[in-house]
Coordinates of C-alpha atoms and ligand atoms in Angstrom, one line a residue:
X1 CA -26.3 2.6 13.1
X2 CA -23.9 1.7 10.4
X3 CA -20.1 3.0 10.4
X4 CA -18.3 3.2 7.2
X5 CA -14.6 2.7 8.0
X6 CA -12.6 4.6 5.5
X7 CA -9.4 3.5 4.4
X8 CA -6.6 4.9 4.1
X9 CA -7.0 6.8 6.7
X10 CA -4.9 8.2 9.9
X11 CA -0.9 8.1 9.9
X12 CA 0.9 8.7 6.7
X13 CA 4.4 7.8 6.0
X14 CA 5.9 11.5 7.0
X15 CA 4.3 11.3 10.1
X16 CA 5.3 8.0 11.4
X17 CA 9.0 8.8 10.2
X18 CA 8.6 11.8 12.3
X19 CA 7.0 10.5 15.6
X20 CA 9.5 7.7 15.6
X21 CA 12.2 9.8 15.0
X22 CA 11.0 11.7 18.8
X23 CA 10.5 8.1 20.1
X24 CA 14.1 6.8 18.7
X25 CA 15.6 10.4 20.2
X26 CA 14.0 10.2 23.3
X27 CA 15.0 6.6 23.7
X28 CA 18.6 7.3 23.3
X29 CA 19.4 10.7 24.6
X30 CA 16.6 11.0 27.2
X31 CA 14.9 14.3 28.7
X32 CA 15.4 17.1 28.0
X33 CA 14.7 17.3 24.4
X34 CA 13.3 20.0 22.4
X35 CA 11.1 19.9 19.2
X36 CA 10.2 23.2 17.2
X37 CA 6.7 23.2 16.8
X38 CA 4.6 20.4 17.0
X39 CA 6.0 17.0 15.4
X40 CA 2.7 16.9 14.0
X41 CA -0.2 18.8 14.2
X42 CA -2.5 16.6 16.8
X43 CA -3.2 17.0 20.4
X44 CA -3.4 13.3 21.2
X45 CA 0.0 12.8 19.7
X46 CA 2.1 16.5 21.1
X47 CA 0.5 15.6 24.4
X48 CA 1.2 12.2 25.1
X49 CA 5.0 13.1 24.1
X50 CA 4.6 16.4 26.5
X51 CA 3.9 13.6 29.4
X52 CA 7.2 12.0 28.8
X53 CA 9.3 15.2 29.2
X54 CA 9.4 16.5 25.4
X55 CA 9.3 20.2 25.0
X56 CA 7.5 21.6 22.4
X57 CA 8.7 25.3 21.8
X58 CA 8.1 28.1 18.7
X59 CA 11.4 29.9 18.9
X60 CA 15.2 28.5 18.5
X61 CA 16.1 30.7 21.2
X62 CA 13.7 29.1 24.0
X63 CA 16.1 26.0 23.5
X64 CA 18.9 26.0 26.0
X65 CA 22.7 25.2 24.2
X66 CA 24.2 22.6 23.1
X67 CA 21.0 20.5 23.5
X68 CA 19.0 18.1 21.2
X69 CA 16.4 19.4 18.7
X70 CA 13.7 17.6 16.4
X71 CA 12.4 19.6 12.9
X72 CA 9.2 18.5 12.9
X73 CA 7.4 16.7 9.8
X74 CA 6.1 20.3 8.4
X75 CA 10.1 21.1 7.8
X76 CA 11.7 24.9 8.7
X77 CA 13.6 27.8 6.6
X78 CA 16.9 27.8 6.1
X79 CA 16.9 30.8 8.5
X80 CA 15.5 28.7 11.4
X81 CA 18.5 25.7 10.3
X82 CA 21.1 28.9 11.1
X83 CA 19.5 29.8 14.4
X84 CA 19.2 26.2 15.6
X85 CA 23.7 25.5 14.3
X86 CA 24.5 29.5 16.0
X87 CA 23.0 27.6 19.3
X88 CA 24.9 24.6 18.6
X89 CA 22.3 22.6 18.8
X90 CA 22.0 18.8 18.0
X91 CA 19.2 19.0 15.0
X92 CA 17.8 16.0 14.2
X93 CA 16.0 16.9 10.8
X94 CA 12.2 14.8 10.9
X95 CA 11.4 17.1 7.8
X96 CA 8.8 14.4 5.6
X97 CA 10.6 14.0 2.5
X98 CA 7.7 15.3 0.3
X99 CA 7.6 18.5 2.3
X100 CA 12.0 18.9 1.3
X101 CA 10.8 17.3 -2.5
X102 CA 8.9 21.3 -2.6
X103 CA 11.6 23.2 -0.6
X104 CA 14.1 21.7 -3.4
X105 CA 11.8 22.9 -5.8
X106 CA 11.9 26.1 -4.8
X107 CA 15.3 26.1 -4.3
X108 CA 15.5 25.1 -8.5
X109 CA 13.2 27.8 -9.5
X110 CA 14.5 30.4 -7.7
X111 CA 17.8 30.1 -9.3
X112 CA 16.5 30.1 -12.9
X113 CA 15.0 33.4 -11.6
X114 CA 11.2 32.2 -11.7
X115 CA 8.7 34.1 -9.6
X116 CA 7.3 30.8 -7.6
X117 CA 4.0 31.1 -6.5
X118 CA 3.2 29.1 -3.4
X119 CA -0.8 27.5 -3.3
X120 CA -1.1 27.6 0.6
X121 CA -2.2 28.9 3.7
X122 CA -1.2 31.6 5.6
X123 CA 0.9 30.8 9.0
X124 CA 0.9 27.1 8.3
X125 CA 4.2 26.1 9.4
X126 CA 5.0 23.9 5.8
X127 CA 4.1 27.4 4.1
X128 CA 6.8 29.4 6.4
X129 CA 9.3 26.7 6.1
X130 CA 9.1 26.5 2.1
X131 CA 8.9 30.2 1.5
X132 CA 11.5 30.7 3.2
X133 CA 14.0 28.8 1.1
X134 CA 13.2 32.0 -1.2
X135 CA 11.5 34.7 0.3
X136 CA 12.1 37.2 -2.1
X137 CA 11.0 34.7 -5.3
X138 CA 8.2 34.1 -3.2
X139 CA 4.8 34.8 -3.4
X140 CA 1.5 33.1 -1.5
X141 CA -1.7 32.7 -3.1
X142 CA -4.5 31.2 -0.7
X143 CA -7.4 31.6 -3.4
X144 CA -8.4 32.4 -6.8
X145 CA -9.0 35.6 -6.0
X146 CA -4.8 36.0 -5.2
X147 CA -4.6 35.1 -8.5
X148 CA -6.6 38.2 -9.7
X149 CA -4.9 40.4 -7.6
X150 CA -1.6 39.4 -9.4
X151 CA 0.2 42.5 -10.8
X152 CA 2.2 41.0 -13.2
X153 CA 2.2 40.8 -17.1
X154 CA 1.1 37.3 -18.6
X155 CA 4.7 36.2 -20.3
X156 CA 6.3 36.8 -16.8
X157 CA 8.7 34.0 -15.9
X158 CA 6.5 32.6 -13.5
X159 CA 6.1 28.8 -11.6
X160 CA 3.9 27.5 -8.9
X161 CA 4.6 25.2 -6.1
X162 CA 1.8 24.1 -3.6
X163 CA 1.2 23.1 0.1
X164 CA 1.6 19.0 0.2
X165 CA -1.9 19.3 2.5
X166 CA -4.2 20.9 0.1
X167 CA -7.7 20.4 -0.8
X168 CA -7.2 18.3 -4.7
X169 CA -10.2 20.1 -5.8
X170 CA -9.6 23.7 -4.7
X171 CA -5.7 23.7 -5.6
X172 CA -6.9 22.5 -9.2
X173 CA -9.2 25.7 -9.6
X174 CA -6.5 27.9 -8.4
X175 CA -4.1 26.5 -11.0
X176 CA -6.7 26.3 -13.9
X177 CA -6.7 30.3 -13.0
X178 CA -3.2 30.9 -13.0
X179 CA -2.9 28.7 -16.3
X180 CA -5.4 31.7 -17.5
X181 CA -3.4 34.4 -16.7
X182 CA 0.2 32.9 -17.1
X183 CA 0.0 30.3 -20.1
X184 CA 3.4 29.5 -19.6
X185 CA 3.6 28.7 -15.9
X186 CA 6.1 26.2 -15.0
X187 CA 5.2 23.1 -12.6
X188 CA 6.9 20.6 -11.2
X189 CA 6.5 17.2 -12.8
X190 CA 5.1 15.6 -10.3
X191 CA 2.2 16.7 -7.9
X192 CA 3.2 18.5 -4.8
X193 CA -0.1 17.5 -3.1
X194 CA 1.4 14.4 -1.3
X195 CA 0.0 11.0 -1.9
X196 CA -1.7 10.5 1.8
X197 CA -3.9 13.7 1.3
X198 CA -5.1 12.5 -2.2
X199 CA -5.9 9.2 -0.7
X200 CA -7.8 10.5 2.1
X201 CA -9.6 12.7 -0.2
X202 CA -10.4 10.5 -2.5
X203 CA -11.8 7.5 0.1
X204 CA -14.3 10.2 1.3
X205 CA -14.9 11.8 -2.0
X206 CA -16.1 8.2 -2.9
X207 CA -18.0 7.1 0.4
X208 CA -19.5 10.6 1.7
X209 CA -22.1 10.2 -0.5
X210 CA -23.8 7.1 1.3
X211 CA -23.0 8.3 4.6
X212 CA -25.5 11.0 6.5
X213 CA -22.5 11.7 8.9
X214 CA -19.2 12.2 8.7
X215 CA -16.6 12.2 11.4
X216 CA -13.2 13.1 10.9
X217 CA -10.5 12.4 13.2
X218 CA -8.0 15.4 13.5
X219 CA -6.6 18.4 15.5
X220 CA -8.6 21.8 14.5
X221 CA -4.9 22.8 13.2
X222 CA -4.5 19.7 10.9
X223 CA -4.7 21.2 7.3
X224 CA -5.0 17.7 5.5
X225 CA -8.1 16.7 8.1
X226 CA -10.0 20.4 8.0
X227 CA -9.8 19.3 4.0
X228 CA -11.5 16.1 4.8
X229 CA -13.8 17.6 6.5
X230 CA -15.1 20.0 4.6
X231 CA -14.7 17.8 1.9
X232 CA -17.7 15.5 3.2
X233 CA -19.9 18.8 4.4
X234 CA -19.3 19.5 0.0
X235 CA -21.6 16.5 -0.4
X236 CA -23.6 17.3 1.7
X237 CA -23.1 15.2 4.8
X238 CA -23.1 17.0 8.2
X239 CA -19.3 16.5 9.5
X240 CA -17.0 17.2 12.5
X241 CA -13.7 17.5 12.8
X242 CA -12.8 15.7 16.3
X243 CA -9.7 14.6 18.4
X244 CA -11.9 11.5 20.2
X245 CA -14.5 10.6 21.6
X246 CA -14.4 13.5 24.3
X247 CA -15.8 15.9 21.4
X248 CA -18.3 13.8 20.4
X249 CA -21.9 15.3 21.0
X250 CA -24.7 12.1 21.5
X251 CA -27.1 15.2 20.2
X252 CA -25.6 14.4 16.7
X253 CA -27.6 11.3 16.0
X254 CA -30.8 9.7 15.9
X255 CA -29.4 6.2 16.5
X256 CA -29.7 5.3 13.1
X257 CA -27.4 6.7 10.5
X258 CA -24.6 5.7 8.3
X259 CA -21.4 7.3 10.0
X260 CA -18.4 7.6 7.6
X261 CA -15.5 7.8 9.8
X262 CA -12.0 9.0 8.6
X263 CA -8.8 10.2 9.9
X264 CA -6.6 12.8 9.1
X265 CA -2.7 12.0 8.0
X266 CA -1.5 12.7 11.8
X267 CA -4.4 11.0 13.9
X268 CA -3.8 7.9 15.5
X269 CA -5.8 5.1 14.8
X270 CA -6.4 4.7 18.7
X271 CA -8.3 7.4 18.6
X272 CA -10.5 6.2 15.8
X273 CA -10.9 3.1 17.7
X274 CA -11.9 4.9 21.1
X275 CA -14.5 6.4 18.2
X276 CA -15.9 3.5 17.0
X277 CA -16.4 1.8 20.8
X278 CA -18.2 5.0 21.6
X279 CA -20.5 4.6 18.8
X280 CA -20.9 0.6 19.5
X281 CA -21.8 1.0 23.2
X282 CA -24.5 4.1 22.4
X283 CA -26.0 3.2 19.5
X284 CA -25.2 -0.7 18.8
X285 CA -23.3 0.5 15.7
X286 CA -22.0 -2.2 13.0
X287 CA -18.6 -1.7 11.6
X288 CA -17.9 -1.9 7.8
X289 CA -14.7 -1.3 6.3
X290 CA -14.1 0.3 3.2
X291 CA -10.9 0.6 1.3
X292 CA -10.7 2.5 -1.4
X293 CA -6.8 2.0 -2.8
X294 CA -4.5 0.1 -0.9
X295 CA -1.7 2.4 0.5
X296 CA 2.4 0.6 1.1
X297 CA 4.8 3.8 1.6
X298 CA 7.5 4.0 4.3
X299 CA 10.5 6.5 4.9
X300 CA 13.3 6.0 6.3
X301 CA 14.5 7.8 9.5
X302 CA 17.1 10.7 9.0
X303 CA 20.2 9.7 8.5
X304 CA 21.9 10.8 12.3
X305 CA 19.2 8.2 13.7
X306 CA 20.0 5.4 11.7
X307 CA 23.1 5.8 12.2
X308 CA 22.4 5.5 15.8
X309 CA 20.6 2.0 15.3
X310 CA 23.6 0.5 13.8
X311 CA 25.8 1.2 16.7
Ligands
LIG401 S1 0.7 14.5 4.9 FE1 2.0 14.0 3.2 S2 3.5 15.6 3.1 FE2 2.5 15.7 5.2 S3 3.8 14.3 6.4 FE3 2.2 13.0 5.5 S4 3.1 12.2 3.6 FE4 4.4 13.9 4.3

């Protein structure tokens, strides 16, 4: 068995901003501290932080007063801002900065009176967050067929934003459509579709096809890693999306494939390792690692925490 290591893979820049944002907060304010929703969307990650006394909730008011709150990477309304200052609440604001580069965008074209349409997916927390910075200029479209439903004439003033997690290929063919029925749709100037989703798309858009496997590491409630996934099942390699080696089925393989392996933007790279051992001790599996584009992005940590480190 060969394994195909893809890189980049596994932790972007937003989400190591945002886990060491909880690790900096937890450091210096201790338990109790709150998060709203998950700092990122993996089970490895939200439960190892769960066994050190964080408390994930989904509703301002489940946070006691006066205590300390993260905003996780995916960023929240304005509305959920309000709740969180009503309670008096410490908010420390882990929003990734290419999630608030779309909220501000929003924010533009809904005061130039645009009707924004939003490429994303329904309940993701990013979506909810950016829409509503502008609910009423708002409008989702998961899939082309949205964009046929549209009741509005073609020389509306119209924009569209998208989800920084999408699948490259799918948000283009929603975009060629709305180009078809609005010429003049406005766009940002640069991509909304955030430079670690590309990358990961690209690395297995280029290696899937000598792989006969594909194993993606990622929570089921990862956007960016169900893309990657069902990215490699487009080129038709057979491929899970797991969170370690606990989901991995020995029924899967013969003993003598080529395994691709990849990680989604908020899967740590322990996991992957604890993948690859599990494939070396079954199957005697080589290792060969693949990089496709080398990647050299940090973020800072919000401000409050820095802020912090200095005294
Ligand atoms: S996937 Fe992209 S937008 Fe999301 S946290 Fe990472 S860098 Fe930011």
């Amino acid at each position: 068995m060969k394994i195909l290591l893809a890189s980049p893979r596994g932790f972007c820049a937003g989400v190591n901003m945002a886990i060491e944002s909880l690790e900096l907060a937890l450091q210096t304010f201790g338990d109790p501290i709150y998060v709203y929703h998950e700092i990122v969307h993996n089970q490895f990650v939200v439960n190892s932080f769960k066994g050190r006394g964080v408390t994930f909730v989904n509703e301002i008011d489940e946070v006691p007063e006066n205590s300390n709150l993260l905003f996780s990477a995916h960023g929240v309304s304005p509305e959920t801002r309000r709740a969180a200052a009503a309670r008096n609440l410490n908010a420390i604001d882990a929003t990734c900065p290419l999630v608030t580069k779309v909220h501000l965008e929003a924010i533009k074209y809904a005061k130039e009176d645009y009707t924004i349409f939003l490429i994303g997916h329904q309940g993701h927390d990013e979506v909810i967050g950016t829409m509503g910075e502008a609910p009423k200029a708002m409008v989702l479209v998961e899939d082309v067929d949205d964009v046929d439903k549209l009741d509005l004439p073609a020389n509306e003033k119209v924009a569209y934003l998208t989800q920084t997690t999408l699948s490259v290929d799918d948000a283009n063919r929603i975009i060629a459509r709305l180009r078809e029925r609005f010429p003049n749709i406005a766009n940002p100037p640069k991509d909304d579709i955030c430079y670690a989703t590309q990358n990961r798309q690209d690395a297995v858009r280029k290696l899937a096809c000598e792989a006969d496997i594909c194993l993606v590491l990622g929570s089921q409630n990862s956007s960016n890693s169900q893309r990657l996934r069902e990215l490699a099942e487009e080129t038709a390699v057979k491929a899970w999306l797991i969170d370690g080696p606990q989901d991995i089925s020995p029924d899967w393989f013969q003993g003598d494939e080529t395994v691709l392996m990849t990680a989604g933007a908020s899967a740590p790279e322990t996991v992957v390792q604890q993948c690859v051992e599990w494939l070396k001790e079954r199957f005697d599996a080589s290792v060969e690692f693949r990089n496709i584009r080398e990647e050299n992005v940090h973020f800072p940590l919000p401000k409050v925490l820095r802020n912090l480190q200095k005294n």
